[in-house]
Coordinates of C-alpha atoms in Angstrom, one line a residue:
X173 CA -27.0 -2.4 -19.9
X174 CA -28.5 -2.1 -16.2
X175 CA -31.7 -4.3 -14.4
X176 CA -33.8 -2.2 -13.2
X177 CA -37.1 -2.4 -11.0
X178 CA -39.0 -1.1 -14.2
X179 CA -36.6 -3.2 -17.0
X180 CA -33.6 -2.5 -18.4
X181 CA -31.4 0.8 -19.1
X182 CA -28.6 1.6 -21.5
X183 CA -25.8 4.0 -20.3
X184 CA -22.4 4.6 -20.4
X185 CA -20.4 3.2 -17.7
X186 CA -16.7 4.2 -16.3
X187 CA -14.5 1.3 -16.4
X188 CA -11.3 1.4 -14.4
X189 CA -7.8 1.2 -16.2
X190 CA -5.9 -1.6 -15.4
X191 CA -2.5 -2.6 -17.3
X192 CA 0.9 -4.1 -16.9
X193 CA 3.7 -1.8 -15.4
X194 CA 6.9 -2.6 -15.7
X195 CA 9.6 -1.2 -13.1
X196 CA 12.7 -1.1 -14.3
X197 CA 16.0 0.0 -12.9
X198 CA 19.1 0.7 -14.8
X199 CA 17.7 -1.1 -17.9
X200 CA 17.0 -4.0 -16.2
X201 CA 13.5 -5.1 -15.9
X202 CA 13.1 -6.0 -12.1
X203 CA 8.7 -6.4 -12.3
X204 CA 5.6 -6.5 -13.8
X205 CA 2.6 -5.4 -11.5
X206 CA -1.1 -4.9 -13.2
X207 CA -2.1 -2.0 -11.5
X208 CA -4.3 1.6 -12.2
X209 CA -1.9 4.1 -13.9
X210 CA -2.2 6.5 -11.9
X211 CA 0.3 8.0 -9.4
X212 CA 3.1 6.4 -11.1
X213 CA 6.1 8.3 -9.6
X214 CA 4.6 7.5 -6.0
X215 CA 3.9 3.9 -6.9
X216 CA 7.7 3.7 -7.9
X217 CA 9.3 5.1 -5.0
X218 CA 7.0 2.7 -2.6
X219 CA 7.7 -0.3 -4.0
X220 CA 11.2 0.8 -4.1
X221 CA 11.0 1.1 -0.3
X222 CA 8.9 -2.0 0.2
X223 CA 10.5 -4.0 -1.7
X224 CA 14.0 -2.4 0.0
X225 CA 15.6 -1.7 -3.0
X226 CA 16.3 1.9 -1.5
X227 CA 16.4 3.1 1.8
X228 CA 14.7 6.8 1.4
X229 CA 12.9 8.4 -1.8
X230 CA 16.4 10.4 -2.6
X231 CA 18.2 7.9 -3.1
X232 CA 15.8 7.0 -6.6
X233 CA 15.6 8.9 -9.6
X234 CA 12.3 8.3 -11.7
X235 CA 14.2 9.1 -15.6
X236 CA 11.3 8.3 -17.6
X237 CA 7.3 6.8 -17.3
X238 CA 7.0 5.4 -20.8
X239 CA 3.1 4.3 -22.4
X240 CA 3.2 1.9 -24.4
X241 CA 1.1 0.0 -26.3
X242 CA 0.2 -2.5 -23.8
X243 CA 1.2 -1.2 -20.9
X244 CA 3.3 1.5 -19.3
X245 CA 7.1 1.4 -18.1
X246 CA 8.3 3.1 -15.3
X247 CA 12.3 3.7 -15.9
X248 CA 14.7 4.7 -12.8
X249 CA 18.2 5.2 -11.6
X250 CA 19.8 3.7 -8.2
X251 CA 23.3 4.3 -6.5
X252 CA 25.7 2.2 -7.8
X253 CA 25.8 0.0 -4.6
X254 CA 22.1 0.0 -4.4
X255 CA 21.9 -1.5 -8.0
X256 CA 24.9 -3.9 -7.2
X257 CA 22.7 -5.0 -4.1
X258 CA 19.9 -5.1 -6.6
X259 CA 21.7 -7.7 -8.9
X260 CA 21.8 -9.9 -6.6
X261 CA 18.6 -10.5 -5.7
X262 CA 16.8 -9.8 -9.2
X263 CA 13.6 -11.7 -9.7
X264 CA 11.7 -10.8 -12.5
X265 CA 8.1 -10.7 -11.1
X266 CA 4.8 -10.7 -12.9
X267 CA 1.9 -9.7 -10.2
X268 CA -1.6 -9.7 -10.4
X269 CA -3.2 -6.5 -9.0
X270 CA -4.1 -8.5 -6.0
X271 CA -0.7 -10.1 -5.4
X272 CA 1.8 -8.8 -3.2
X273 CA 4.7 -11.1 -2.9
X274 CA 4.3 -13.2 -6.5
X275 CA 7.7 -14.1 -7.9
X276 CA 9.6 -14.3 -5.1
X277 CA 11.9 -17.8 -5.3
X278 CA 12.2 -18.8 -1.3
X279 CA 10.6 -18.9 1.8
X280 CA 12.7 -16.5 2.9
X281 CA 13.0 -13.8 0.3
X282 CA 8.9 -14.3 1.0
X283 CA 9.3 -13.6 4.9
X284 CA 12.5 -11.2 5.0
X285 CA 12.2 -10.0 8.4
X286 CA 12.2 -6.5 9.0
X287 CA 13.8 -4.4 12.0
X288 CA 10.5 -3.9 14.8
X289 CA 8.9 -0.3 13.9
X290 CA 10.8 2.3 16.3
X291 CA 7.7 4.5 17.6
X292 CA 6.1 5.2 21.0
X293 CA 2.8 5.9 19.1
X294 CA -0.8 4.8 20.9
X295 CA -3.6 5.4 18.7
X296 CA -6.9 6.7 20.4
X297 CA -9.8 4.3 19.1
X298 CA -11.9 7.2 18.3
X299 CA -9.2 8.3 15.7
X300 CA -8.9 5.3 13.9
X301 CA -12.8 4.7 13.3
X302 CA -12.7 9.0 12.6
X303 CA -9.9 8.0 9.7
X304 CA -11.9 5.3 8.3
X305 CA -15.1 7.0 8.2
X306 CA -13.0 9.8 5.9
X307 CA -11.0 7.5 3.7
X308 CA -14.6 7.5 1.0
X309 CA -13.6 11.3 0.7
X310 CA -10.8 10.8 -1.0
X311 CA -11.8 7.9 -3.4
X312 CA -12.6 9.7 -6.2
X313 CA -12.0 6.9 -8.8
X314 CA -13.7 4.2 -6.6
X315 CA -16.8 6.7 -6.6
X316 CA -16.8 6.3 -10.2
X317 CA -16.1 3.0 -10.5
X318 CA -16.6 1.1 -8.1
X319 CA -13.8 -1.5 -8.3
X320 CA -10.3 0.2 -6.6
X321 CA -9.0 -0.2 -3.2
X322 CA -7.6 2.9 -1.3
X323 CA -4.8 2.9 1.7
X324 CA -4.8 6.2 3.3
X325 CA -2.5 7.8 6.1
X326 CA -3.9 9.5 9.1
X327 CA -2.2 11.8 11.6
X328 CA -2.2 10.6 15.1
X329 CA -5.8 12.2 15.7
X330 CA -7.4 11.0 12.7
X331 CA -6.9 13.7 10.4
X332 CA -6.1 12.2 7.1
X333 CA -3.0 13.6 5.1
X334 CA -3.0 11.9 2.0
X335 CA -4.9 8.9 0.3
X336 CA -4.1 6.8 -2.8
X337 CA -6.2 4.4 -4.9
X338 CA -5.3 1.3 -7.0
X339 CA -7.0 -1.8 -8.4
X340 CA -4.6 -3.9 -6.1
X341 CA -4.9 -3.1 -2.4
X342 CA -0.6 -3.8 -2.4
X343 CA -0.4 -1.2 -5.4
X344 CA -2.9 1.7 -3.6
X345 CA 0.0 1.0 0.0
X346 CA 2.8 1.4 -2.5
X347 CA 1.7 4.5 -4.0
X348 CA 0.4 6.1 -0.3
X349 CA 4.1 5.3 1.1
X350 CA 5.8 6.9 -2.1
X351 CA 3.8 10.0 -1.5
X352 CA 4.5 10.2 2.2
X353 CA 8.2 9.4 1.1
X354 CA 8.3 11.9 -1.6
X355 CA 6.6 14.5 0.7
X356 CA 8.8 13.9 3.4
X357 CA 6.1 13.3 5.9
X358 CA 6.9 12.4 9.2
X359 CA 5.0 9.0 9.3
X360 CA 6.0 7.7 12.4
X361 CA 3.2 9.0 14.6
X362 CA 0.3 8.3 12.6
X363 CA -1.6 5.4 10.6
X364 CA -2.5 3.7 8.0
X365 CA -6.1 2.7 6.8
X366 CA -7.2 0.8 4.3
X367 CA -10.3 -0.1 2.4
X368 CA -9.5 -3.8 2.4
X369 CA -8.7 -6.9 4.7
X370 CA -5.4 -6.7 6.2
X371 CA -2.6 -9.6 4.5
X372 CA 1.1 -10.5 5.1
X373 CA 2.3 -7.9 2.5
X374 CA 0.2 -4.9 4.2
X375 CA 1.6 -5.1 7.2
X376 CA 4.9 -5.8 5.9
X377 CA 4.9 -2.2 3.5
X378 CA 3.8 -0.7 6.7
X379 CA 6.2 -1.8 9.0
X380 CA 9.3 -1.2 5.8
X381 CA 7.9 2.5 6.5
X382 CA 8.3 2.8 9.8
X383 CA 4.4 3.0 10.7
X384 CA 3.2 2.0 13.8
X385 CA -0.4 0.7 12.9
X386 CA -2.6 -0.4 9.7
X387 CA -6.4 -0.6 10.3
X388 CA -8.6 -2.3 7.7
X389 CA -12.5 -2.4 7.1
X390 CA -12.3 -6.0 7.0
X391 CA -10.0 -8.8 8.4
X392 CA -7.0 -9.8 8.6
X393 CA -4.7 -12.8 7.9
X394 CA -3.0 -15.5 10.5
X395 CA 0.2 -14.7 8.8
X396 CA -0.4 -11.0 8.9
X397 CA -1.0 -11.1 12.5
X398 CA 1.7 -13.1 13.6
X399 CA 4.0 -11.1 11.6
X400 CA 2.7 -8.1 12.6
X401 CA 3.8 -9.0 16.5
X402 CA 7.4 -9.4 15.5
X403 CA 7.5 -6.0 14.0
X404 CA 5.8 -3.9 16.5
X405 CA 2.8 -3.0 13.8
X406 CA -0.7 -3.0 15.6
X407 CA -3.3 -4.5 13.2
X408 CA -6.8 -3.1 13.5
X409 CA -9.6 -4.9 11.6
X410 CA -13.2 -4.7 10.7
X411 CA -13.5 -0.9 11.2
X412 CA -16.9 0.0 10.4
X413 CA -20.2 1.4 12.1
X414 CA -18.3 3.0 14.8
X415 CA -16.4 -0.2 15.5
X416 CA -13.6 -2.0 15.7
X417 CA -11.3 -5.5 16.6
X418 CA -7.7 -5.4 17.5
X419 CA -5.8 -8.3 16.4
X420 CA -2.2 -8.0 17.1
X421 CA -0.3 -5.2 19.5
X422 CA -2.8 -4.0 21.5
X423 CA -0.6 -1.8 23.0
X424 CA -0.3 0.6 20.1
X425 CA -4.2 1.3 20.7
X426 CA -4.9 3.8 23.9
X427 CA -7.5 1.8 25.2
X428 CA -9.7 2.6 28.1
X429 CA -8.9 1.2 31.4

């Protein structure tokens, strides 16, 4: 039911999916993210590579996506040393569509540091507010809805390749990075933009990819930006109305002198 200026209305209403999905590897059940299941293959392969568990989308095999009654389970294969590796560390992990590091059992499993992103990329300020103003284009779902993030991926002058949406602003990166992975996309030139404020995690999937830049609509995080000067990621933030704050590596931005 809907207020309106002349009383109320009865419609139907579009009501985004979220449900548990469970990644497992080798039988083993590694994590439990609530997410939109959508994109599933993508969503595995990036949180694969966020998480490290693999070092390029060939080394995973995706065997089986599995709905279930109350949820779905995503069911893949890793080189024997990369499942050894994977032994190790195993956490199970159950995360709320807004949570990007849940689970984890130390400080520094929380903050693994990451080799600085490799890239001579300087983003033109006019590109990044030209990527933003496109990322509504390719929400489809959030035009129906009106309740899922989006992270999209932008070529060096603003031209967006690809854009993924997701309840969780974490799950909508993950999915974005599997497709680039997937794709093979040459991501080291370009961006990433997101329809959210900018956290620890974000900058952390970005830099895991090798990107040189996120830029959000709204803020960022102390941790995020702090992190994001060890790794080399420049953090844009509040990207709206032809606008925009940079908030950690200015030099990845090619500002006017």
């Amino acid at each position: 039911m809907i207020r309106t200026e002349s009383g109320f209305d009865r419609r139907e209403e579009k009501i985004v999916d979220e449900v548990p999905v469970g990644l497992v590897y080798a039988d083993d059940l590694f994590a439990v993210m609530l997410a939109t299941p959508t994109d599933l293959e993508d969503f595995a392969t990036g949180f694969s590579l966020s998480e490290g568990i693999v070092g390029s989308a060939g080394e995973l095999a995706v065997t089986a996506i599995d709905e279930l009654t109350d949820g779905v389970r995503i069911r893949m294969q890793l080189p024997v040393e990369r499942l050894a590796a994977l032994l190790k560390r195993k956490r199970n992990l159950m995360g709320g569509s807004g949570c990007g590091r849940c689970g984890t059992d130390s400080f520094a499993e929380t903050l693994r540091p990451l080799d600085p992103v490799r890239s001579a990329a300087r983003i033109e300020p006019d590109a990044i507010i030209r990527a933003m103003a496109a990322l509504p284009s390719g929400q489809s779902l959030n035009r129906e809805t009106g309740a899922v993030h989006a992270a999209g991926f932008a070529r060096p002058d603003g031209e967006l390749v690809a854009v993924r949406e997701d309840v969780g602003r974490h799950n909508a990166l993950d999915k974005l990075i599997g497709a680039l992975a997937r794709a093979r996309i040459d991501t080291t030139g370009g961006f990433i933009v997101v329809s959210s404020r900018c956290s620890f995690e974000m900058v952390h999937k970005t830099a895991a990819a090798g990107i040189p830049l996120i830029a959000a609509i709204s803020a960022p995080t102390s941790l995020c930006v702090g992190f994001a000067e060890t790794v080399g990621v420049g953090v844009v933030a509040f990207v709206r109305q032809g606008r925009l704050t940079v908030y950690a590596v200015p030099s990845r931005v090619a500002m006017p002198v």
